[in-house]
Tab-separated table of C-alpha atoms in Angstrom:
chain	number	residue	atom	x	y	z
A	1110	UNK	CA	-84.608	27.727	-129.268
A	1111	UNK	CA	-84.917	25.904	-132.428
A	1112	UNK	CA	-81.051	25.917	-133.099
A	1113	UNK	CA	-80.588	23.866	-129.656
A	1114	UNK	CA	-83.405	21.641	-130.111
A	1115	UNK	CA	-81.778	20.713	-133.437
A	1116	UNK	CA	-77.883	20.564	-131.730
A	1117	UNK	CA	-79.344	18.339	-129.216
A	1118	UNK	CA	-80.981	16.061	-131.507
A	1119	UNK	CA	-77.915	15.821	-133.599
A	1120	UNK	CA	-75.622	15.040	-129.900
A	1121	UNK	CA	-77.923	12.690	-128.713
A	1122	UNK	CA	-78.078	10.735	-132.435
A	1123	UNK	CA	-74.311	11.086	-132.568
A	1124	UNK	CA	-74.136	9.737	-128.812
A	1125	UNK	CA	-76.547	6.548	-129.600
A	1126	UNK	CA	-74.318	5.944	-132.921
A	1127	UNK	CA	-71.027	6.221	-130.695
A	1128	UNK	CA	-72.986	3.749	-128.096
A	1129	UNK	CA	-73.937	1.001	-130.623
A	1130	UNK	CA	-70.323	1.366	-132.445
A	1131	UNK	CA	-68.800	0.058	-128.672
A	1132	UNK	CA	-71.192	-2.700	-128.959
A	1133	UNK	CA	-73.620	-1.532	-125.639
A	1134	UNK	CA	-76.273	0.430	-124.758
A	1135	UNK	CA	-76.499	4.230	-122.960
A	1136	UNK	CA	-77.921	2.707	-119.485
A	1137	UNK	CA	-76.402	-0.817	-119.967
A	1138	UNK	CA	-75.103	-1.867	-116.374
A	1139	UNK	CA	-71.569	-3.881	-116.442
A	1140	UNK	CA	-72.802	-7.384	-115.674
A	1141	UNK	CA	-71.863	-9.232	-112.332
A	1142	UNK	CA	-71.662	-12.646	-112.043
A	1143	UNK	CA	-74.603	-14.750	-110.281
A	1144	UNK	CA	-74.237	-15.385	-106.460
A	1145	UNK	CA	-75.519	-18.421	-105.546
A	1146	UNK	CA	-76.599	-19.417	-101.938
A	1147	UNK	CA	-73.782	-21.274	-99.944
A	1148	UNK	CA	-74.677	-23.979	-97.298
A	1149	UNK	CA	-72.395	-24.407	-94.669
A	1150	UNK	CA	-73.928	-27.750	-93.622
A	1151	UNK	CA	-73.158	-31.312	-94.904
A	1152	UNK	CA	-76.642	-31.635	-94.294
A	1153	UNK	CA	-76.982	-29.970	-98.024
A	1154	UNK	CA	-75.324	-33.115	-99.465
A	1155	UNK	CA	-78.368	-35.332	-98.877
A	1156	UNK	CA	-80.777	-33.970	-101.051
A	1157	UNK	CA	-77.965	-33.848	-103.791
A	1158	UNK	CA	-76.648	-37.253	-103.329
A	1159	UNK	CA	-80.252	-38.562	-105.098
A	1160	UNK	CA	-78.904	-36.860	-108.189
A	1161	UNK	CA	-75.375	-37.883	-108.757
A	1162	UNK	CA	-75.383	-36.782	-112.524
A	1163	UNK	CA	-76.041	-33.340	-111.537
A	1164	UNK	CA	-73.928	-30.348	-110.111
A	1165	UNK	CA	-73.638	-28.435	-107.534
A	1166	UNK	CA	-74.579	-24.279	-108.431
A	1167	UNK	CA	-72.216	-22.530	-110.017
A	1168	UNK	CA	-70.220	-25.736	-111.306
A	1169	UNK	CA	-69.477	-27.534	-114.694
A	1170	UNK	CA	-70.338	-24.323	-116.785
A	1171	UNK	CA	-68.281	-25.315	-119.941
A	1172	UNK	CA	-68.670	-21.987	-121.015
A	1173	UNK	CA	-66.792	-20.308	-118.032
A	1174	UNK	CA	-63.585	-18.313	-118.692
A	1175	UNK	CA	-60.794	-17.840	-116.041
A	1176	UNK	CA	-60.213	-14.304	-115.496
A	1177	UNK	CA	-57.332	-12.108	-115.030
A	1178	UNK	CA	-57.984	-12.262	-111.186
A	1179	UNK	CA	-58.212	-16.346	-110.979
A	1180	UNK	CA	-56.528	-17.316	-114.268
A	1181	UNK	CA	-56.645	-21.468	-113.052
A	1182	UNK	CA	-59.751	-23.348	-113.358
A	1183	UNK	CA	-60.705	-25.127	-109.989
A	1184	UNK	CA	-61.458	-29.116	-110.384
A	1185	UNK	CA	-62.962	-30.254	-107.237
A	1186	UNK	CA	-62.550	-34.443	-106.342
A	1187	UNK	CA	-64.721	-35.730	-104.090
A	1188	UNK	CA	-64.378	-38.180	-101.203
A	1189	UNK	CA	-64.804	-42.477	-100.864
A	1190	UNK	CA	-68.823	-43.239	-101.439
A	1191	UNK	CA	-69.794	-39.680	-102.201
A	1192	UNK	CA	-70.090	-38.188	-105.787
A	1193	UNK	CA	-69.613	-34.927	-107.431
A	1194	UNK	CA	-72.420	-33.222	-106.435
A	1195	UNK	CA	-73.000	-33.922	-103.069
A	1196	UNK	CA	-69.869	-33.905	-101.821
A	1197	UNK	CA	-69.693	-29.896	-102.975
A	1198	UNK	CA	-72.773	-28.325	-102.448
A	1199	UNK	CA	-70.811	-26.068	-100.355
A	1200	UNK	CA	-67.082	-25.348	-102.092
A	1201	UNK	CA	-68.639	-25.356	-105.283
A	1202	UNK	CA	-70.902	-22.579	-105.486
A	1203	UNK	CA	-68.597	-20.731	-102.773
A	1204	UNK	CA	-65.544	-20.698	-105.199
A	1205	UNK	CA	-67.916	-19.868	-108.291
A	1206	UNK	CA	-69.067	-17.022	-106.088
A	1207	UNK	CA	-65.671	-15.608	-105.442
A	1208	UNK	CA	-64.663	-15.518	-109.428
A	1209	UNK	CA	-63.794	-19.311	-109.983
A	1210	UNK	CA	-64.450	-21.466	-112.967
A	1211	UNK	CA	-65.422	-24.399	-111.432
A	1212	UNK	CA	-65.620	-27.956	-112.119
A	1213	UNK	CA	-66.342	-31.406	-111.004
A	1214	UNK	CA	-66.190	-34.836	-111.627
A	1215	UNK	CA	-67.320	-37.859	-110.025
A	1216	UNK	CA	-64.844	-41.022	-110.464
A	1217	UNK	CA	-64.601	-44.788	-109.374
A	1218	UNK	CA	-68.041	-45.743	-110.082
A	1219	UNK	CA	-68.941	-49.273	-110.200
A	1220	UNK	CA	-71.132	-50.079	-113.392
A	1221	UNK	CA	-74.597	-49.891	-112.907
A	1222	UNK	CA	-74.385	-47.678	-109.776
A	1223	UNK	CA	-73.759	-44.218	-110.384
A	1224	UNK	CA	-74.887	-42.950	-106.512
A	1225	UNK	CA	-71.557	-43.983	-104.910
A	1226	UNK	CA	-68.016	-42.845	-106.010
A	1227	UNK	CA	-64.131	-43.506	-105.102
A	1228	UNK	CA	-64.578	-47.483	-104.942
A	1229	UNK	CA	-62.791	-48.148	-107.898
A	1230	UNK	CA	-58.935	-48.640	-107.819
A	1231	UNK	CA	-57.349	-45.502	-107.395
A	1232	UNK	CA	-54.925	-45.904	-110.248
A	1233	UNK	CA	-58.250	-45.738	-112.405
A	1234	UNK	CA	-59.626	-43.214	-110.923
A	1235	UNK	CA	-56.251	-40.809	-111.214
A	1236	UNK	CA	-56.635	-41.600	-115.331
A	1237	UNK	CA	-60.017	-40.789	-115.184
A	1238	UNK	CA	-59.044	-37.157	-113.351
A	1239	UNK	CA	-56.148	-36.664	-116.156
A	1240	UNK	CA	-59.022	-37.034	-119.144
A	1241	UNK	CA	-60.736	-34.565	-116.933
A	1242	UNK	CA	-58.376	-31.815	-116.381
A	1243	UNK	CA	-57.226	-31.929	-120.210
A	1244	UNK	CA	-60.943	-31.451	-120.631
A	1245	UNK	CA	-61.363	-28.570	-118.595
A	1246	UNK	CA	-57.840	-26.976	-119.895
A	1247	UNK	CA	-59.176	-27.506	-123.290
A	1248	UNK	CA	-62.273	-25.852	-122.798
A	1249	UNK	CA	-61.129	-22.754	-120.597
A	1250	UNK	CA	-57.744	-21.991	-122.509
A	1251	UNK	CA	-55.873	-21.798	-119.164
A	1252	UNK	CA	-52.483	-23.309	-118.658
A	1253	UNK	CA	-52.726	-25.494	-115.587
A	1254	UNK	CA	-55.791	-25.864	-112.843
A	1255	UNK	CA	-55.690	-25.884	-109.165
A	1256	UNK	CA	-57.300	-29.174	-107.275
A	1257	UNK	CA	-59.546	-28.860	-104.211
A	1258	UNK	CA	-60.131	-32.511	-102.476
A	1259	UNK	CA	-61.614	-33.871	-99.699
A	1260	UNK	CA	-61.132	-36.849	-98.190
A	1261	UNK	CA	-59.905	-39.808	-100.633
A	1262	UNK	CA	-59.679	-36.853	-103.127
A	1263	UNK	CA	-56.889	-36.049	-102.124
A	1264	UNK	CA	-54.846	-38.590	-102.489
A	1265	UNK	CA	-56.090	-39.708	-105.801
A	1266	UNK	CA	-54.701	-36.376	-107.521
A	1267	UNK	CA	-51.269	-37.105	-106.101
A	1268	UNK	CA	-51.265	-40.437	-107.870
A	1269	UNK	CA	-52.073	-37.960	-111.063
A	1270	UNK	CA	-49.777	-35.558	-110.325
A	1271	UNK	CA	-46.805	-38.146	-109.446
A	1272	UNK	CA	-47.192	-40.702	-112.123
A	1273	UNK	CA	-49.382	-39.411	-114.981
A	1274	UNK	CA	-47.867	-36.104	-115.925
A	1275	UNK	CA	-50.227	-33.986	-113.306
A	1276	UNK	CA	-47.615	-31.598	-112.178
A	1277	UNK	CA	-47.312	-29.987	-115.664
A	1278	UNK	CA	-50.932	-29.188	-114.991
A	1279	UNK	CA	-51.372	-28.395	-111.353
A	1280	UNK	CA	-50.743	-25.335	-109.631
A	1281	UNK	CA	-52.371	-24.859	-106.289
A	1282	UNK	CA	-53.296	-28.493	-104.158
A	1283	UNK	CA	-55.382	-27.738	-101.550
A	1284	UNK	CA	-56.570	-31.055	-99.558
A	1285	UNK	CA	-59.794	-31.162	-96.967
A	1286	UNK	CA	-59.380	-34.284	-94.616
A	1287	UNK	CA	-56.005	-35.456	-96.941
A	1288	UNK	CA	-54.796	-39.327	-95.885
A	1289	UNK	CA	-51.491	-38.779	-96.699
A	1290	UNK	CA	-50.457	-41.613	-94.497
A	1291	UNK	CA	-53.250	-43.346	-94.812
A	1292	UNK	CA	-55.427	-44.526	-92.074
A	1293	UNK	CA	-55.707	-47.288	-89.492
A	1294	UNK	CA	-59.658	-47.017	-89.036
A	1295	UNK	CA	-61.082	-49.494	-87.184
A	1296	UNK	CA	-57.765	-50.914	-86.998
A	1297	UNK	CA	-58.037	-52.578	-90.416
A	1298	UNK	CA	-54.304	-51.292	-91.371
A	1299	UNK	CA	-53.150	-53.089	-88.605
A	1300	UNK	CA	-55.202	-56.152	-89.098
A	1301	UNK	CA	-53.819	-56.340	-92.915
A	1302	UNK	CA	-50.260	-56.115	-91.378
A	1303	UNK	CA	-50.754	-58.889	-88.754
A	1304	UNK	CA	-52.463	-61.288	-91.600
A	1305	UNK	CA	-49.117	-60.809	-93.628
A	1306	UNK	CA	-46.572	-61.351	-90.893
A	1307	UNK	CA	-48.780	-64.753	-90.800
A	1308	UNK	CA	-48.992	-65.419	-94.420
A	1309	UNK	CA	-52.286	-64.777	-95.418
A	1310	UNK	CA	-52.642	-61.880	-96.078
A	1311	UNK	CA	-54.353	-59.191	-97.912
A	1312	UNK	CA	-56.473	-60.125	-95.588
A	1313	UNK	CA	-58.244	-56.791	-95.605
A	1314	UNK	CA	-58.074	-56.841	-99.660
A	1315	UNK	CA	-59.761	-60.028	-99.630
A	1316	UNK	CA	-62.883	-58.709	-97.470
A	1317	UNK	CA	-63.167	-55.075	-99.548
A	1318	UNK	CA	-62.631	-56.144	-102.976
A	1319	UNK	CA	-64.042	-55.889	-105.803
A	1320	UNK	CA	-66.637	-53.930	-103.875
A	1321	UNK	CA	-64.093	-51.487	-102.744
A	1322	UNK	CA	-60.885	-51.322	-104.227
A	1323	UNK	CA	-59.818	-48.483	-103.398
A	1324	UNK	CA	-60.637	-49.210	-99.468
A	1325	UNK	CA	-57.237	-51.063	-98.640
A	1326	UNK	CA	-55.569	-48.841	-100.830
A	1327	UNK	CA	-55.804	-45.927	-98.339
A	1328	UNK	CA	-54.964	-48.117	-95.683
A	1329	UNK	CA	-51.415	-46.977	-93.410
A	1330	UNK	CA	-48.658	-49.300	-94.913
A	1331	UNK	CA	-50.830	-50.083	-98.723
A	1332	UNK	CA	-48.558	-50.394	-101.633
A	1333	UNK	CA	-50.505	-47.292	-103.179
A	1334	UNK	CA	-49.615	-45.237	-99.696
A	1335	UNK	CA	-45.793	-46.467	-99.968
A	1336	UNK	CA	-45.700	-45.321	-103.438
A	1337	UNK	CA	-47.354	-41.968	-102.975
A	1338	UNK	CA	-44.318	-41.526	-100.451
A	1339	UNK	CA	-41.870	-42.553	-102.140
A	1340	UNK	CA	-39.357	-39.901	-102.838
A	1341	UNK	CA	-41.835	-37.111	-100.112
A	1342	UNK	CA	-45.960	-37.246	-101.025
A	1343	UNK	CA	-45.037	-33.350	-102.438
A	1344	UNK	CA	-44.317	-32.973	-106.115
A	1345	UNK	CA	-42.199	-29.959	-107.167
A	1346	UNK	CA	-43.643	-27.198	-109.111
A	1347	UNK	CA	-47.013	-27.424	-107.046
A	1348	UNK	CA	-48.502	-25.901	-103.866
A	1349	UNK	CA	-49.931	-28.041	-101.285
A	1350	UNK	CA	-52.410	-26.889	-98.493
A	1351	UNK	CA	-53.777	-29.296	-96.191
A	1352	UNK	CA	-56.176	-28.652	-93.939
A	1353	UNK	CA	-57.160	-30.982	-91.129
A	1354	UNK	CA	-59.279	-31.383	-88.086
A	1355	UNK	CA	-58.838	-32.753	-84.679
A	1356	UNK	CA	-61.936	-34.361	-84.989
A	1357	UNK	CA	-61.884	-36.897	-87.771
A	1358	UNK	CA	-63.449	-40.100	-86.961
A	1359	UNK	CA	-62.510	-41.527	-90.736
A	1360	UNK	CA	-58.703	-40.683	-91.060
A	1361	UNK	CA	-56.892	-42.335	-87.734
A	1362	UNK	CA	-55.120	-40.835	-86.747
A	1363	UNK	CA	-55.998	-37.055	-87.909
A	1364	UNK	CA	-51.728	-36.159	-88.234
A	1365	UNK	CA	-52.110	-38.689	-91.365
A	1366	UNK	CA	-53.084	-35.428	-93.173
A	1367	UNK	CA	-49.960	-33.659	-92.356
A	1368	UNK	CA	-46.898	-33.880	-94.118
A	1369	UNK	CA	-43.695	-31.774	-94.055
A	1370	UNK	CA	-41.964	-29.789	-97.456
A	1371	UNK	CA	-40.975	-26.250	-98.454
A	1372	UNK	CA	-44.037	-26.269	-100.758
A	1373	UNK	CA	-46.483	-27.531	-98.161
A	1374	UNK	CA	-48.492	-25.712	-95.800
A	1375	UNK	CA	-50.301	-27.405	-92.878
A	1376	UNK	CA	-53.788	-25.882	-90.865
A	1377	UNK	CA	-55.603	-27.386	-88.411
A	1378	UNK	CA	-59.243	-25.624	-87.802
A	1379	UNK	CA	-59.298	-26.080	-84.348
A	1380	UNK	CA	-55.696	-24.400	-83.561
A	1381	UNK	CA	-57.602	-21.606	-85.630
A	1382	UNK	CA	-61.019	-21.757	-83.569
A	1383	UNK	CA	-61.686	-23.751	-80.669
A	1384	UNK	CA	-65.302	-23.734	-81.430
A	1385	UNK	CA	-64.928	-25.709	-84.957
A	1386	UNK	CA	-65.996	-29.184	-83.899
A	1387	UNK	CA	-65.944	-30.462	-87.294
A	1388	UNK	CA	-65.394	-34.037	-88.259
A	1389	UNK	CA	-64.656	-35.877	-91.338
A	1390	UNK	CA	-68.138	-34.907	-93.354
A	1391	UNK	CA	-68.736	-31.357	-91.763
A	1392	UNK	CA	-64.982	-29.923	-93.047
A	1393	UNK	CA	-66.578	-29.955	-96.585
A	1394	UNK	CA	-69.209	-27.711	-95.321
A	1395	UNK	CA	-66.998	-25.693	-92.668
A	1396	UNK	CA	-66.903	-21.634	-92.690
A	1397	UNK	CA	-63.456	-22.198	-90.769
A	1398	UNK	CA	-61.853	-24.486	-93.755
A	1399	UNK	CA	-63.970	-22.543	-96.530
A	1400	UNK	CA	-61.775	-19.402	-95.855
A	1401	UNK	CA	-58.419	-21.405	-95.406
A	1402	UNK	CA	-59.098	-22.302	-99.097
A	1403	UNK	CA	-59.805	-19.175	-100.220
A	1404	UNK	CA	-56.792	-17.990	-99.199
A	1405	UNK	CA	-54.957	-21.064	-100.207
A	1406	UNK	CA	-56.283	-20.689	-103.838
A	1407	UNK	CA	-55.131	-16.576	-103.481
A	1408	UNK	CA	-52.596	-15.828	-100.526
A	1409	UNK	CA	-52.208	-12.307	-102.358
A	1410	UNK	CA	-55.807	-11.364	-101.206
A	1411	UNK	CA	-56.403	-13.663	-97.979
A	1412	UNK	CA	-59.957	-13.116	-96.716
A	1413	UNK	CA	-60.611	-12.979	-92.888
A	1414	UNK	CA	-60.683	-16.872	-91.128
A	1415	UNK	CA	-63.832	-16.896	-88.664
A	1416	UNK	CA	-64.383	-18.602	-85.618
A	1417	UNK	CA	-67.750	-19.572	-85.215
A	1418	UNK	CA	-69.213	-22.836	-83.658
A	1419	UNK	CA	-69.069	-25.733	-86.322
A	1420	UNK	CA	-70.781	-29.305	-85.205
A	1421	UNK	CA	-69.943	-32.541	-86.064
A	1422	UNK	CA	-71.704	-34.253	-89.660
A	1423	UNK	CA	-74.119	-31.323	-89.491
A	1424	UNK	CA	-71.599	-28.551	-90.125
């Protein structure tokens, strides 16, 4: 009896050496990362909006590290007025979720009002995005990142990925609500046109800057829009999604978003799900869109689209 008391002593000390030698413990779990709860409601952004130096969960940890599984950081760029971290309180902590480094900025603040974003000229803005992303490469060690946009972010990446040395840098585009032809809202493209056949125009320009530079720049027929177009809006060596709904009040018409090349992939949510009733604000918070950029970000593992009944602004 004594013999195996001492022969089990000796295993278990040998055991607990062996253990601390691999750097871990005998009951140590493997550690998961943290799930954090996802809103699918643009209602979310309200609260956040009141803290535009924050993040959402899950985003802007400097201390993230791609994995084998998701090797490119995700940089997320909001919409016009909105800001980092309300315009993702539901993409952000839904791509950290699945495995994502993610990260954020907010760009095209005026000074003294950090609340509202995307108003300064988009040139700016895209120079502001390329300090980001060499930030973010820097600090994760990964080779290129993939963008996720929404609204007048995604057109300000393309100006980045064009004309500042983005495509190097850029693997995956994936564009909520993209303006690739910019928009007539309210008619205001085809109010600018009409003052310049008459010789006074920018007549838009004239009423939106310098509060809102950007403004006429994403209107149809802009210098900015031409440019973007010039030679097709797709670069080569990067993958565009864009994803578009029937329903957007803020991009007119809603085809703006589409464009046509063998890199470029097109969805509209409601040829998906007739019940997705989502406009402008409520595709950043859609369950429909969420899992068309999933799979967008990782076609080799595409996750199941739902159909479930999405409203207008609330999501």
């Amino acid at each position: 009896m004594r013999i195996r008391v001492v022969v089990g002593l000796i295993a278990g000390i040998i055991a607990a050496v062996l253990v601390i030698a691999l750097g871990g413990t005998a009951s140590a779990a493997p550690s998961t990362p943290p799930q954090y709860p996802v809103p699918y409601t643009f209602a979310a952004a309200l609260p956040a909006g009141l803290n535009p130096a924050g993040s959402p969960p899950g985003v802007n940890d400097w201390s993230c590290r791609p994995s084998a599984a998701h090797p490119e950081p995700v940089v997320l760029t909001h919409g016009l007025l909105a800001t980092r971290n309300d315009n993702w309180q539901t993409f952000g902590p839904l791509l950290a979720n699945a495995g994502y480094c993610v990260f954020a900025l907010t760009y095209g603040t005026l000074p003294g009002n950090p609340y509202i974003g995307g108003l300064g000229p988009i040139e700016d803005s895209a120079a502001q995005l390329s300090s980001f992303v060499d930030e973010v490469l820097a600090a994760t060690g990964a080779a290129k990142v993939d963008i996720v946009g929404h609204s007048e972010g995604t057109v300000m990446p393309d100006y980045y990925v064009k004309y500042l040395g983005g495509a190097a840098k850029v693997d995956k585009y994936v564009s909520l609500a993209p303006i690739w032809h910019g928009t007539n809202l309210l008619g205001l493209a085809t109010l600018d046109t009409f003052g310049a056949a008459f010789g006074f125009s920018p007549v838009v320009n004239g009423l939106l800057n310098p509060a809102c530079a950007s403004c006429q720049e994403l209107l149809t027929g802009s210098a900015l829009v031409n440019k973007l177009r010039d030679g097709g809006v797709a670069a080569t060596g990067v993958t565009y999604t864009n994803i578009v709904t029937q329903y957007d009040e803020l991009v007119a018409p809603y085809t703006s978003g589409i464009d046509y090349a063998p890199n470029m992939t097109n969805i509209v949510v409601q040829q998906q799900c007739v019940l997705d009733l989502a406009d402008h604000l409520a595709l950043a918070a859609d369950p429909v869109a969420a899992a068309d950029v999933l799979n967008a970000l990782d076609p080799a593992h595409p996750v199941p689209v739902p159909c479930t009944a999405v409203l207008p602004f609330v999501g």
